[in-house]
Short mmCIF file of C-alpha atoms in Angstrom, two decimals:
data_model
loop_
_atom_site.label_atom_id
_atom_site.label_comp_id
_atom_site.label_asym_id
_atom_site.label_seq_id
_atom_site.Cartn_x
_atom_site.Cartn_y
_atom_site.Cartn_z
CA UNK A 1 0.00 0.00 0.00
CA UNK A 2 2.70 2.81 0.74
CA UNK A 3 4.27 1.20 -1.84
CA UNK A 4 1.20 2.28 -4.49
CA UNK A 5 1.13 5.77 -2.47
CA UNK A 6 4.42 6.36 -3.27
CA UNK A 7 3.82 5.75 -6.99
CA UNK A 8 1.16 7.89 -6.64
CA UNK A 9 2.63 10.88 -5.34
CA UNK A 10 5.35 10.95 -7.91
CA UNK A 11 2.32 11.08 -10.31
CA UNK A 12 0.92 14.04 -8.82
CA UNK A 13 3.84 15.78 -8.51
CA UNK A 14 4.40 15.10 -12.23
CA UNK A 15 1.34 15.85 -13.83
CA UNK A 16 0.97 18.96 -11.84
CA UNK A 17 4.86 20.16 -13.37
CA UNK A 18 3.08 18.96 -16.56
CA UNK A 19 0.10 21.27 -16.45
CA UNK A 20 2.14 23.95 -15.36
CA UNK A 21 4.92 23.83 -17.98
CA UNK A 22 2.03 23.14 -20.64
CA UNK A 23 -0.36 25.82 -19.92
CA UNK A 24 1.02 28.65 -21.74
CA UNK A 25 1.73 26.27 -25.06
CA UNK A 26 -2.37 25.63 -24.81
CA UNK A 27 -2.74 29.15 -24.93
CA UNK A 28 -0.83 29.81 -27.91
CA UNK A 29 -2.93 27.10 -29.65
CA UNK A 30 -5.71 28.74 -29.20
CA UNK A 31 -4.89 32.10 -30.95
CA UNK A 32 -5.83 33.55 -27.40
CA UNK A 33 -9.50 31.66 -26.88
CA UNK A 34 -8.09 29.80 -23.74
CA UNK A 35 -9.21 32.00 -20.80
CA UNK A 36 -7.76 31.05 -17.18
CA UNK A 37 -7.00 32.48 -13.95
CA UNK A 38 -3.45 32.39 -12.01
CA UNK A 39 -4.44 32.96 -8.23
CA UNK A 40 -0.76 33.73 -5.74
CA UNK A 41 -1.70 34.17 -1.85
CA UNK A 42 0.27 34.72 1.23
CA UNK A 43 -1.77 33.31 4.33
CA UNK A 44 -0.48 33.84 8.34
CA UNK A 45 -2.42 31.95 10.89
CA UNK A 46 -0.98 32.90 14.69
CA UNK A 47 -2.18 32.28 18.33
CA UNK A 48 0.06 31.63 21.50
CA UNK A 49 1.27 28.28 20.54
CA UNK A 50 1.15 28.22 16.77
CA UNK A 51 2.10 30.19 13.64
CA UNK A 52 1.32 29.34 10.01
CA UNK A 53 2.54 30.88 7.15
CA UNK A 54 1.17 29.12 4.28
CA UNK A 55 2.18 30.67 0.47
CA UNK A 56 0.36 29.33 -2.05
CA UNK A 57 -0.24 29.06 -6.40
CA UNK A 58 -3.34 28.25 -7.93
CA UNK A 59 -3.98 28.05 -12.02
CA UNK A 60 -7.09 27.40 -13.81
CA UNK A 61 -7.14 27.06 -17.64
CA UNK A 62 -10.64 27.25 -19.27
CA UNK A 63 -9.88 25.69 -22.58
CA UNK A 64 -11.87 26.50 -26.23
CA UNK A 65 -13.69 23.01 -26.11
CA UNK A 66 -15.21 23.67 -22.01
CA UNK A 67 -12.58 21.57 -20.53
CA UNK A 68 -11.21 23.27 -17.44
CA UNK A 69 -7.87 22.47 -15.76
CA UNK A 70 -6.73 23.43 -12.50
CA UNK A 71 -3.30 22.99 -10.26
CA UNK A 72 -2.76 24.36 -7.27
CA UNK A 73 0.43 24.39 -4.37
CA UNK A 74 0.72 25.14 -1.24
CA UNK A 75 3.48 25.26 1.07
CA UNK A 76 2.45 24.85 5.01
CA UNK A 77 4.81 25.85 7.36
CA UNK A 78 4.08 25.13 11.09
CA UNK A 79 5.98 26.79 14.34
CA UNK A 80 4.52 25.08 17.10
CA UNK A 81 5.07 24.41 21.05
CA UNK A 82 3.63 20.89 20.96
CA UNK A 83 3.26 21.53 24.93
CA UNK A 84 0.67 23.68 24.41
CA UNK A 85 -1.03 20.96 22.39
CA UNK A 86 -1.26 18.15 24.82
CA UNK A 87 2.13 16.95 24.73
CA UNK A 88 3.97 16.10 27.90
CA UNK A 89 7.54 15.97 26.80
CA UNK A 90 8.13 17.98 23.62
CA UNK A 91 9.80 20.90 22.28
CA UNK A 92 8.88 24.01 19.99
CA UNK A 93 9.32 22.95 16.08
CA UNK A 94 8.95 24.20 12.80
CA UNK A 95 8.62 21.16 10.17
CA UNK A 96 6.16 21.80 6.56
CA UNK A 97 3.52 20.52 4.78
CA UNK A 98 3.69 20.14 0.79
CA UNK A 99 0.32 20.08 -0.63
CA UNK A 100 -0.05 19.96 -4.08
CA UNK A 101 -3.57 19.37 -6.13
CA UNK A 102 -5.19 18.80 -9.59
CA UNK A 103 -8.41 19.12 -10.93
CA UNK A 104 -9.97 18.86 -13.95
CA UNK A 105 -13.95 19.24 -15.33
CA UNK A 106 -15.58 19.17 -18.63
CA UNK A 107 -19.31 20.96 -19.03
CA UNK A 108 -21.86 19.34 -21.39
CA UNK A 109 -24.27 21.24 -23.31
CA UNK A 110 -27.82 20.11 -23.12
CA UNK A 111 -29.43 22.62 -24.46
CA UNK A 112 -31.44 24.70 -22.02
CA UNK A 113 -29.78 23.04 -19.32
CA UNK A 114 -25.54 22.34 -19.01
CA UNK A 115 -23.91 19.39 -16.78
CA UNK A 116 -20.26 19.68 -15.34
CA UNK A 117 -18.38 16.75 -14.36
CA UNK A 118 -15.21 17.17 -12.51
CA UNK A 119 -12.42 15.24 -10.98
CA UNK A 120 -9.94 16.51 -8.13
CA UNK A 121 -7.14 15.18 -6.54
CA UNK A 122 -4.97 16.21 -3.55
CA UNK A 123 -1.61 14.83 -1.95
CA UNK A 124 -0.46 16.22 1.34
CA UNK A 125 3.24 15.45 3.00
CA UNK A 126 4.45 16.27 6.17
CA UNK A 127 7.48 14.65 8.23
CA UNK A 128 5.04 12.73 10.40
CA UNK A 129 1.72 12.76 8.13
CA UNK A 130 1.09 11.50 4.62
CA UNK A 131 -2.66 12.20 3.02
CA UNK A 132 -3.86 11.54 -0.56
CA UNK A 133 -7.61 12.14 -1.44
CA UNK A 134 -9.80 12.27 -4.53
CA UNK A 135 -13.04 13.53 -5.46
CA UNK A 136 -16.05 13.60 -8.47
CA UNK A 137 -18.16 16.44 -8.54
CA UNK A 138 -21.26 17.02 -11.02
CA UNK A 139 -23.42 19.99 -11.23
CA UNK A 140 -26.50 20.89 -13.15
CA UNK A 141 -27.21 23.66 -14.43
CA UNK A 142 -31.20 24.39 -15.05
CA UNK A 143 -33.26 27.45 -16.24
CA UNK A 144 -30.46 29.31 -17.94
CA UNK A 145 -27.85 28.61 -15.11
CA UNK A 146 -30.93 30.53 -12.13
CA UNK A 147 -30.38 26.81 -10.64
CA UNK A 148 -27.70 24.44 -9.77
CA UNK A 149 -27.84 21.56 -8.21
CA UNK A 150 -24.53 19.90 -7.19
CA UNK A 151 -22.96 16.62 -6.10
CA UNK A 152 -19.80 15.42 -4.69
CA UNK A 153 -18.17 11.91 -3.28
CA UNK A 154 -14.71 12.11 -2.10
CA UNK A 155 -12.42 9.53 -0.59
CA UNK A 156 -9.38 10.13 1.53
CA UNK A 157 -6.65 8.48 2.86
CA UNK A 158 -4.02 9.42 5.54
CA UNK A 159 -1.23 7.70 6.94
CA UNK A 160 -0.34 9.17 10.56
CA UNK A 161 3.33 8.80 11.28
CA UNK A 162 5.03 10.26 14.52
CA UNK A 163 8.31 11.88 14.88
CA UNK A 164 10.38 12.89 17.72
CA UNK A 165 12.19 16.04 17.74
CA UNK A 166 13.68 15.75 21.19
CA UNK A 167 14.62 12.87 23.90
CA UNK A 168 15.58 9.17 23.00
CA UNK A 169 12.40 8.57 20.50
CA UNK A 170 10.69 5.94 23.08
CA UNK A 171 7.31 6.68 23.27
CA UNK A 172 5.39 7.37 26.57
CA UNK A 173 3.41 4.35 28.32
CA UNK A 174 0.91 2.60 28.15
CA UNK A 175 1.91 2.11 23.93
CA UNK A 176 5.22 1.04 24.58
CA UNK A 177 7.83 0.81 21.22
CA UNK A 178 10.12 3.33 19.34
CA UNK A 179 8.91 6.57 17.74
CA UNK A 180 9.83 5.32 14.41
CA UNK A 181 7.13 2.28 14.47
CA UNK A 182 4.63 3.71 14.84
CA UNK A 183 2.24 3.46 11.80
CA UNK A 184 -1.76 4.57 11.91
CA UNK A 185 -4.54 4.87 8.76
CA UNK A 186 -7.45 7.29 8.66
CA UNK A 187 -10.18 7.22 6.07
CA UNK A 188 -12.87 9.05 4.93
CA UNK A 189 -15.84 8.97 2.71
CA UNK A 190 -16.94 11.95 1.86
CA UNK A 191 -20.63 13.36 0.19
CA UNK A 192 -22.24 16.24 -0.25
CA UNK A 193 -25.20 17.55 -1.98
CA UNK A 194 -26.23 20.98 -2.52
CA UNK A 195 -28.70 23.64 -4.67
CA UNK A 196 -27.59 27.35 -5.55
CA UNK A 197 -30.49 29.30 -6.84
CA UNK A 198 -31.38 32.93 -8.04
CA UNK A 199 -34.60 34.41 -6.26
CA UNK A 200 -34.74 37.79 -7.72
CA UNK A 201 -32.29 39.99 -9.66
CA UNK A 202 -30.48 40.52 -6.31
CA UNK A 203 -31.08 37.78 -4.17
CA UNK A 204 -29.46 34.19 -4.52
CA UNK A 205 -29.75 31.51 -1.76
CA UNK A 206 -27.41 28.35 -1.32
CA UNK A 207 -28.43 25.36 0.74
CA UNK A 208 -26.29 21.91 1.22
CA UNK A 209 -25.96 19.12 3.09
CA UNK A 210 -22.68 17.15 3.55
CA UNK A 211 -22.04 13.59 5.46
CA UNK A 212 -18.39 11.80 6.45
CA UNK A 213 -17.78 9.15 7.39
CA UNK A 214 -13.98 8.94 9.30
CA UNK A 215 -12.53 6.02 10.57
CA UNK A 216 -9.53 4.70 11.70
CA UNK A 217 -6.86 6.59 13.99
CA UNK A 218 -8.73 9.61 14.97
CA UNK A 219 -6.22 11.05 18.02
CA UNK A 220 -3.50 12.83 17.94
CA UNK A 221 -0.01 10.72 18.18
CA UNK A 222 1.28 13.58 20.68
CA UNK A 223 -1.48 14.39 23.23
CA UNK A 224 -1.01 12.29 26.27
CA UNK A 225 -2.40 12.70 29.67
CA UNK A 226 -0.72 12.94 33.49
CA UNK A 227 -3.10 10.97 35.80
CA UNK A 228 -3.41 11.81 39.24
CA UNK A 229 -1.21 8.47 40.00
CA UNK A 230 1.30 9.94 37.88
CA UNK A 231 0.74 7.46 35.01
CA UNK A 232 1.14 8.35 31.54
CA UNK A 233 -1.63 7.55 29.00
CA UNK A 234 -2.12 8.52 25.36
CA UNK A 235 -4.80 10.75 24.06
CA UNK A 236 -7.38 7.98 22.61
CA UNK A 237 -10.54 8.42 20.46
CA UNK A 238 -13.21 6.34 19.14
CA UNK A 239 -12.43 4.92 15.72
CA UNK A 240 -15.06 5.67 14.15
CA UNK A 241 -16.82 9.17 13.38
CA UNK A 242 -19.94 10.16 11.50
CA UNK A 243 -20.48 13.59 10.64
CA UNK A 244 -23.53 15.84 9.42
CA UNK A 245 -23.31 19.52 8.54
CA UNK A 246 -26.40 21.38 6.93
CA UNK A 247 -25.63 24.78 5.87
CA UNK A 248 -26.97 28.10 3.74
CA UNK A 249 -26.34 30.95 2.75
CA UNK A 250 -28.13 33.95 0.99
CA UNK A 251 -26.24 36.35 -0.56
CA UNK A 252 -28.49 40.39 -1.54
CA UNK A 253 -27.12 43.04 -3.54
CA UNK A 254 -28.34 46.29 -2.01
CA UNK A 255 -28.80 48.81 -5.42
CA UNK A 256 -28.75 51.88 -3.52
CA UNK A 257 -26.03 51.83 -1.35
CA UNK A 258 -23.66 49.77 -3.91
CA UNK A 259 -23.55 46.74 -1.15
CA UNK A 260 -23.71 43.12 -0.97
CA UNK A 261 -24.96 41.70 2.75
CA UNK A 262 -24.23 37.35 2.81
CA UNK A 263 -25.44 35.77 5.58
CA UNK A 264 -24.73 32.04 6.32
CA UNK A 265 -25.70 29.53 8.49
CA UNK A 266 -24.38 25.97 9.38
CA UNK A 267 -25.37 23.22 12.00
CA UNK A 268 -23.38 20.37 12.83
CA UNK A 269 -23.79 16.89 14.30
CA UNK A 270 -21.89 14.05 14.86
CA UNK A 271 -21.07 10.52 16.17
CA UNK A 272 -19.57 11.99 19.20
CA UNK A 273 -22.57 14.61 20.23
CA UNK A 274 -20.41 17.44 19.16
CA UNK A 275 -23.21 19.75 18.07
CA UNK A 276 -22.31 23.44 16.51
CA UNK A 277 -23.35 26.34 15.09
CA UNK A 278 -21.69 28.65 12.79
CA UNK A 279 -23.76 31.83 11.89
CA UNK A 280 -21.90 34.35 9.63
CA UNK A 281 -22.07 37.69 8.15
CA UNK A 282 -20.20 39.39 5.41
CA UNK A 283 -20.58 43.03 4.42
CA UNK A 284 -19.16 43.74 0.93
CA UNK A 285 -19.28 47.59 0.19
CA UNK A 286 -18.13 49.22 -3.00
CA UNK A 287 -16.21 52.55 -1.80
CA UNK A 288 -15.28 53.49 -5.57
CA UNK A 289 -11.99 54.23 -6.85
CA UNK A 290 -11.69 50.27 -7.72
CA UNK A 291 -12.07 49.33 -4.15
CA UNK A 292 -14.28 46.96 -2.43
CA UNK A 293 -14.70 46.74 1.61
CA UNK A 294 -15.31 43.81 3.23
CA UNK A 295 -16.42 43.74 6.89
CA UNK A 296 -17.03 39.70 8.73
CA UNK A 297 -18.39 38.72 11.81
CA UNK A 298 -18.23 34.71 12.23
CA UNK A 299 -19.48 33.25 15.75
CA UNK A 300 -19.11 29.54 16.75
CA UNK A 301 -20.42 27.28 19.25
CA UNK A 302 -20.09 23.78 20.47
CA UNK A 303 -20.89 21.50 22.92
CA UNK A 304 -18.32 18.43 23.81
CA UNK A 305 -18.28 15.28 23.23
CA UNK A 306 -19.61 12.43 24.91
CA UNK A 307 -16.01 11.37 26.32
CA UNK A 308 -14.53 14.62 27.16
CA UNK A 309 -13.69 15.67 30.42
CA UNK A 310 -11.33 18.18 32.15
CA UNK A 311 -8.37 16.31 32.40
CA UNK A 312 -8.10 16.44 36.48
CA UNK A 313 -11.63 14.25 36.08
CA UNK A 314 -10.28 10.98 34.05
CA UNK A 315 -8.82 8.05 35.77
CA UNK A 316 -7.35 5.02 34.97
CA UNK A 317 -10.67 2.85 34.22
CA UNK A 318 -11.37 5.69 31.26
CA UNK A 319 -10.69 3.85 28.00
CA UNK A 320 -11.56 7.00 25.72
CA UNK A 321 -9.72 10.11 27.02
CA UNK A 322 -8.84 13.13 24.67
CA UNK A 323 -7.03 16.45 25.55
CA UNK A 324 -8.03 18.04 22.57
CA UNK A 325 -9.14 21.47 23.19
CA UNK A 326 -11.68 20.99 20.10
CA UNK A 327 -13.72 18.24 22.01
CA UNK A 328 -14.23 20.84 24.61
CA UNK A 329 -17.40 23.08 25.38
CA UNK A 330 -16.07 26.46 23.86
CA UNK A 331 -17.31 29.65 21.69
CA UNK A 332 -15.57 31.88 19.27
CA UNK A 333 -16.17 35.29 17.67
CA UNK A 334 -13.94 35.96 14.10
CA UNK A 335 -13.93 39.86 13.18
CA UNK A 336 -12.36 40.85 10.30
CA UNK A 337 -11.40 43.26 7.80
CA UNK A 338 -10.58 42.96 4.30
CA UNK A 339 -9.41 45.42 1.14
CA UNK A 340 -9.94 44.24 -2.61
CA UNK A 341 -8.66 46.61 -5.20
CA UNK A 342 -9.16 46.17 -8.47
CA UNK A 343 -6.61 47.20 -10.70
CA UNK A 344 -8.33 48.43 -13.99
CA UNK A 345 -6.64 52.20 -13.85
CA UNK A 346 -3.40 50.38 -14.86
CA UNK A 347 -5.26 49.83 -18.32
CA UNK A 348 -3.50 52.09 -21.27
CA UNK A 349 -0.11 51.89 -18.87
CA UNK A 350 3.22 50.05 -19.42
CA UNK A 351 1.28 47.60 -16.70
CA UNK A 352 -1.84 46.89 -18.64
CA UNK A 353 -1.41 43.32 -18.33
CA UNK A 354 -2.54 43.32 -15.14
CA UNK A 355 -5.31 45.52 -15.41
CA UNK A 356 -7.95 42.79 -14.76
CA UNK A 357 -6.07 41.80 -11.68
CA UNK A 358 -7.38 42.04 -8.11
CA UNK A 359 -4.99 42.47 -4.84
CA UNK A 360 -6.57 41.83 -1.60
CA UNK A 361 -5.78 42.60 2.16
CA UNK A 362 -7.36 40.77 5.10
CA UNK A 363 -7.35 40.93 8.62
CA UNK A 364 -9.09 38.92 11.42
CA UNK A 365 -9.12 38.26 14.83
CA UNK A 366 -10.60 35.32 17.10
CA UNK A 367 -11.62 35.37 20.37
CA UNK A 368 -12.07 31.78 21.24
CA UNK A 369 -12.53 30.65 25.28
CA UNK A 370 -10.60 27.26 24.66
CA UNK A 371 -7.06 26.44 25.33
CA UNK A 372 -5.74 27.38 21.69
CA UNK A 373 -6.72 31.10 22.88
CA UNK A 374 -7.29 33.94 20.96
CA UNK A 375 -6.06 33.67 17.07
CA UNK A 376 -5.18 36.44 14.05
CA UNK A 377 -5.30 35.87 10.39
CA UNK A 378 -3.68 38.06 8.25
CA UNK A 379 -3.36 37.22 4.28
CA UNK A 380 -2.71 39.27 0.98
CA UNK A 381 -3.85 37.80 -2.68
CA UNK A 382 -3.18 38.43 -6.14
CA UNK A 383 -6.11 37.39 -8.27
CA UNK A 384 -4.64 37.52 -12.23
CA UNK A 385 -7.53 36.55 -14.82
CA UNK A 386 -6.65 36.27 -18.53
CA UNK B 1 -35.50 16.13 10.25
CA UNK B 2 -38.62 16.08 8.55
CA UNK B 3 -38.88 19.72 8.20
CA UNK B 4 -35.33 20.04 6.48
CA UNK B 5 -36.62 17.25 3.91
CA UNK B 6 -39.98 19.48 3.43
CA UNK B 7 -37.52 22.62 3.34
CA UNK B 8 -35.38 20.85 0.85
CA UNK B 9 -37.95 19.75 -1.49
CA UNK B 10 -39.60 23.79 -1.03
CA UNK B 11 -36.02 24.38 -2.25
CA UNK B 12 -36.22 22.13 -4.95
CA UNK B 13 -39.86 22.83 -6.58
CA UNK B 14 -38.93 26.57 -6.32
CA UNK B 15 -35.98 25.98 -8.86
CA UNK B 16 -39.19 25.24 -11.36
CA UNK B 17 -40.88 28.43 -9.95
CA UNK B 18 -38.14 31.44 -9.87
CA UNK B 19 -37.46 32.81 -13.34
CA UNK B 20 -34.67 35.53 -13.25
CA UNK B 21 -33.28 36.36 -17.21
CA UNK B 22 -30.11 36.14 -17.66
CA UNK B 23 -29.89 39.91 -18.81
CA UNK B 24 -31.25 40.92 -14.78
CA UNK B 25 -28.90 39.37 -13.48
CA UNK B 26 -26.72 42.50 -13.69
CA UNK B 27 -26.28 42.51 -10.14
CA UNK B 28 -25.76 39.48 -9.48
CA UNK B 29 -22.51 39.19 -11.68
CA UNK B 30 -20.69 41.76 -9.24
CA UNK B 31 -17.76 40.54 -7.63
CA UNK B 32 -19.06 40.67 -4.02
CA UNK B 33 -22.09 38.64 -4.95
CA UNK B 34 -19.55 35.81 -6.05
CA UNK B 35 -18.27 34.12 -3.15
CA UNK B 36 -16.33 31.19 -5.67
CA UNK B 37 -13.83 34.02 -6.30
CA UNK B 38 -13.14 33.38 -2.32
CA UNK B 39 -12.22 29.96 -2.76
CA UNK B 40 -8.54 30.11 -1.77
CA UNK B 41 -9.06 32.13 1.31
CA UNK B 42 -11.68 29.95 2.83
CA UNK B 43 -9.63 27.08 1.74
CA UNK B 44 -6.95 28.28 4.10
CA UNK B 45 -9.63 29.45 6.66
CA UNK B 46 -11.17 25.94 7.33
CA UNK B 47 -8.23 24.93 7.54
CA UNK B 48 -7.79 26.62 10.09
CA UNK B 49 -11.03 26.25 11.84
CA UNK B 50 -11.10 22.29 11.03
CA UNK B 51 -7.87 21.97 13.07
CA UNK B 52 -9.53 24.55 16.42
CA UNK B 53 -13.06 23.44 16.33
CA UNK B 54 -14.91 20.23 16.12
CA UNK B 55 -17.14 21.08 13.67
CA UNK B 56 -16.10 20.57 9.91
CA UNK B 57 -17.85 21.02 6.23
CA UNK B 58 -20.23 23.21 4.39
CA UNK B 59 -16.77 23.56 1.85
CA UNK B 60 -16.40 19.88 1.09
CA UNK B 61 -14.27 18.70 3.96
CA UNK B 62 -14.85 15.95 6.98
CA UNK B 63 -11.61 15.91 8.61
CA UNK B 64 -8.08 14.56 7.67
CA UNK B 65 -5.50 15.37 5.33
CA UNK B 66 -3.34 16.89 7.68
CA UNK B 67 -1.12 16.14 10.93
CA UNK B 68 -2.67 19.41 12.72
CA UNK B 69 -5.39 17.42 14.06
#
């Protein structure tokens, strides 16, 4: 099996240097009819124990014929105090994630209506963490493209390594062996359906439904607890998860003041009687001079789950015990701020290539009441279309 | 769950209902009525909330594909 993964990856890795090196030879073949969209963002993620700085390059081709190719990169790159996450005897890090992905979808004409098919695939590596998924999407398109109805099925497949930064490599009781042996699988299936539709010439509404099904290893490889007895025992979940999220959004263009309000909603429930809520509202508002003004308010809301308890609670007849601040009771409120410019006053200029670009500035802060603490996300984008 | 299978079905017998042209739809080609050109930064957003909160999906994910669980 790692054997096939391996095989795999290098396929990835080559088809996506394929499509890259190949895209701008399709677009001299077409005498210019090959549209597409090169996408380069700069994303920070930081709270007290954590930073993320994840650069990333997307590239979509639309080609003459309706097929539609898209690669994408991203670079993940983790500082961490693995303390602060549960583990006992571990020091800060930095280690990286290389996540590469390709998708492709073709749309079929059938008359008043149009059906897109698509495939994606994704391959994630990490020092301890391996992940390979793949998905098929189809969407149909009704009443000159007012509705669409959409489906997806994805599978995915992780292999959870561990690695030891510090110490001699032996892992803690009650697991016993060497750091290096250790060897875990996670799965998923994956399905979603959905419906976008227009209402009125400024009102569209979204609604979808999505189920997983996860299995295997579920825990984290690091988070162990200290019992009162001063034993030692691994973080350990249930191996098996089944998840339901039902969410929607509407999204109303306001003529009069140039502004577009979207407000979402999504409920959650799985396996382990996590239940959340995620209510959401996004401001859009055109200031002219090219620029748009976003303004986001994001709450969230859980319960825990059934097995959770403060860690001072669990003793040594607990089979299921997790320190994972996310199966904690907690809230969070996201605000943010974000600047989109549009670019369009570089047309007639030495820079007129990028006239149809868009830069973007964003800004948000978290206040969550767990033990991650309070988070910022700060990002800049260059959206190229051409 | 009964009354999200009669709102779905409202949903889906209203798709055979609303008629919007495609030349009023002025509007609703604007930029901040498209949240697809998003994408990338809520890709990198649930990621972010998919490894702090329990709750996943409503963008196509369930959990895994990364060690920051």
């Amino acid at each position: 099996m790692r054997r096939a993964l391996v095989r795999v990856e290098r396929f990835v890795w080559f088809a996506l240097l394929l499509g890259l090196c190949a895209s701008p030879a399709w677009a001299d073949r077409a005498s210019g009819t090959t549209t597409g969209l090169l996408e380069l963002r700069g994303d920070y993620y930081w709270e007290t124990s954590t930073r993320v700085l994840a650069p990333s390059a997307r590239l979509r081709l639309d080609l003459p014929d309706g097929l539609s190719l898209d690669g994408e990169y991203l670079l993940d790159s983790v500082t961490s105090a693995s303390v602060a996450a549960g583990a006992l005897t571990d020091s800060g890090f930095t280690e990286r994630r290389n996540d590469a992905s390709l998708g492709a979808a073709y749309e079929f004409d059938l008359g008043e209506a149009a059906l897109a098919l698509s495939l994606h695939g994704t391959f994630s590596k990490e020092p301890d963490y391996r992940s390979l998924s793949g998905s098929f999407g189809a969407a149909l398109s009704l009443n000159d493209r007012a509705s669409v109805l959409r489906l997806s099925l994805g599978y995915l497949h992780d292999d959870v390594g561990q690695v030891f930064r510090t110490g001699t490599g032996a892992r803690p009781d009650p697991m016993g062996g060497v750091a290096g042996s250790f060897s875990e699988n996670l799965e998923a299936f994956t399905s979603s359906a959905g419906l976008d539709q227009v209402l009125t010439p400024t009102l569209t509404a979204s609604v979808s439904y999505d189920f997983g099904r996860v299995s295997g290893f579920l825990a984290s490889p690091y988070r162990r607890l200290l019992l009162a007895d001063g034993t030692r025992r691994a973080e350990n979940h249930p191996d098996l998860r089944l998840r339901h999220t039902v969410s929607g959004r509407l999204a109303w263009y306001v003529r009069a003041t140039h502004s577009a309000i979207h407000v979402a909603y999504r409920a959650y429930v799985d396996s382990w009687r996590i239940a959340a809520i995620t209510p959401e509202v996004r401001l859009y508002q055109e200031l002219g001079g090219h620029r748009t003004l976003r303004l986001r308010y994001r709450y969230y809301a859980q319960n825990r789950a059934s097995f959770y308890k403060p860690a001072d609670q669990y003793t040594a007849d607990d089979t299921l015990i997790s320190v994972d601040p996310k199966m904690s009771a907690f809230h969070s409120h996201l605000l943010g701020l974000k600047m989109m410019l549009d670019l369009s006053f570089l047309e007639h200029s030495v820079l007129e290539s990028f006239a149809a670009a868009t830069v973007d500035m964003n800004f948000e802060y978290i206040w969550n009441t767990n033990r991650y603490g309070d988070g910022v996300i700060a990002s800049v984008g260059l959206r190229l279309p051409f | 769950m009964t009354r999200l299978r009669l709102a779905l079905l409202a949903l889906l017998l209203a798709t055979g209902c609303v008629h919007v042209a495609p030349y009023e739809r002025e509007d609703l080609s604007r930029s901040s009525m498209d949240a697809s050109r998003e994408a990338s930064e809520v890709g990198f957003e649930s990621h972010v909330h998919d490894a702090r909160e329990g709750a996943t999906g409503g963008h196509g994910s369930t959990g895994g594909g990364c060690g920051c669980n």
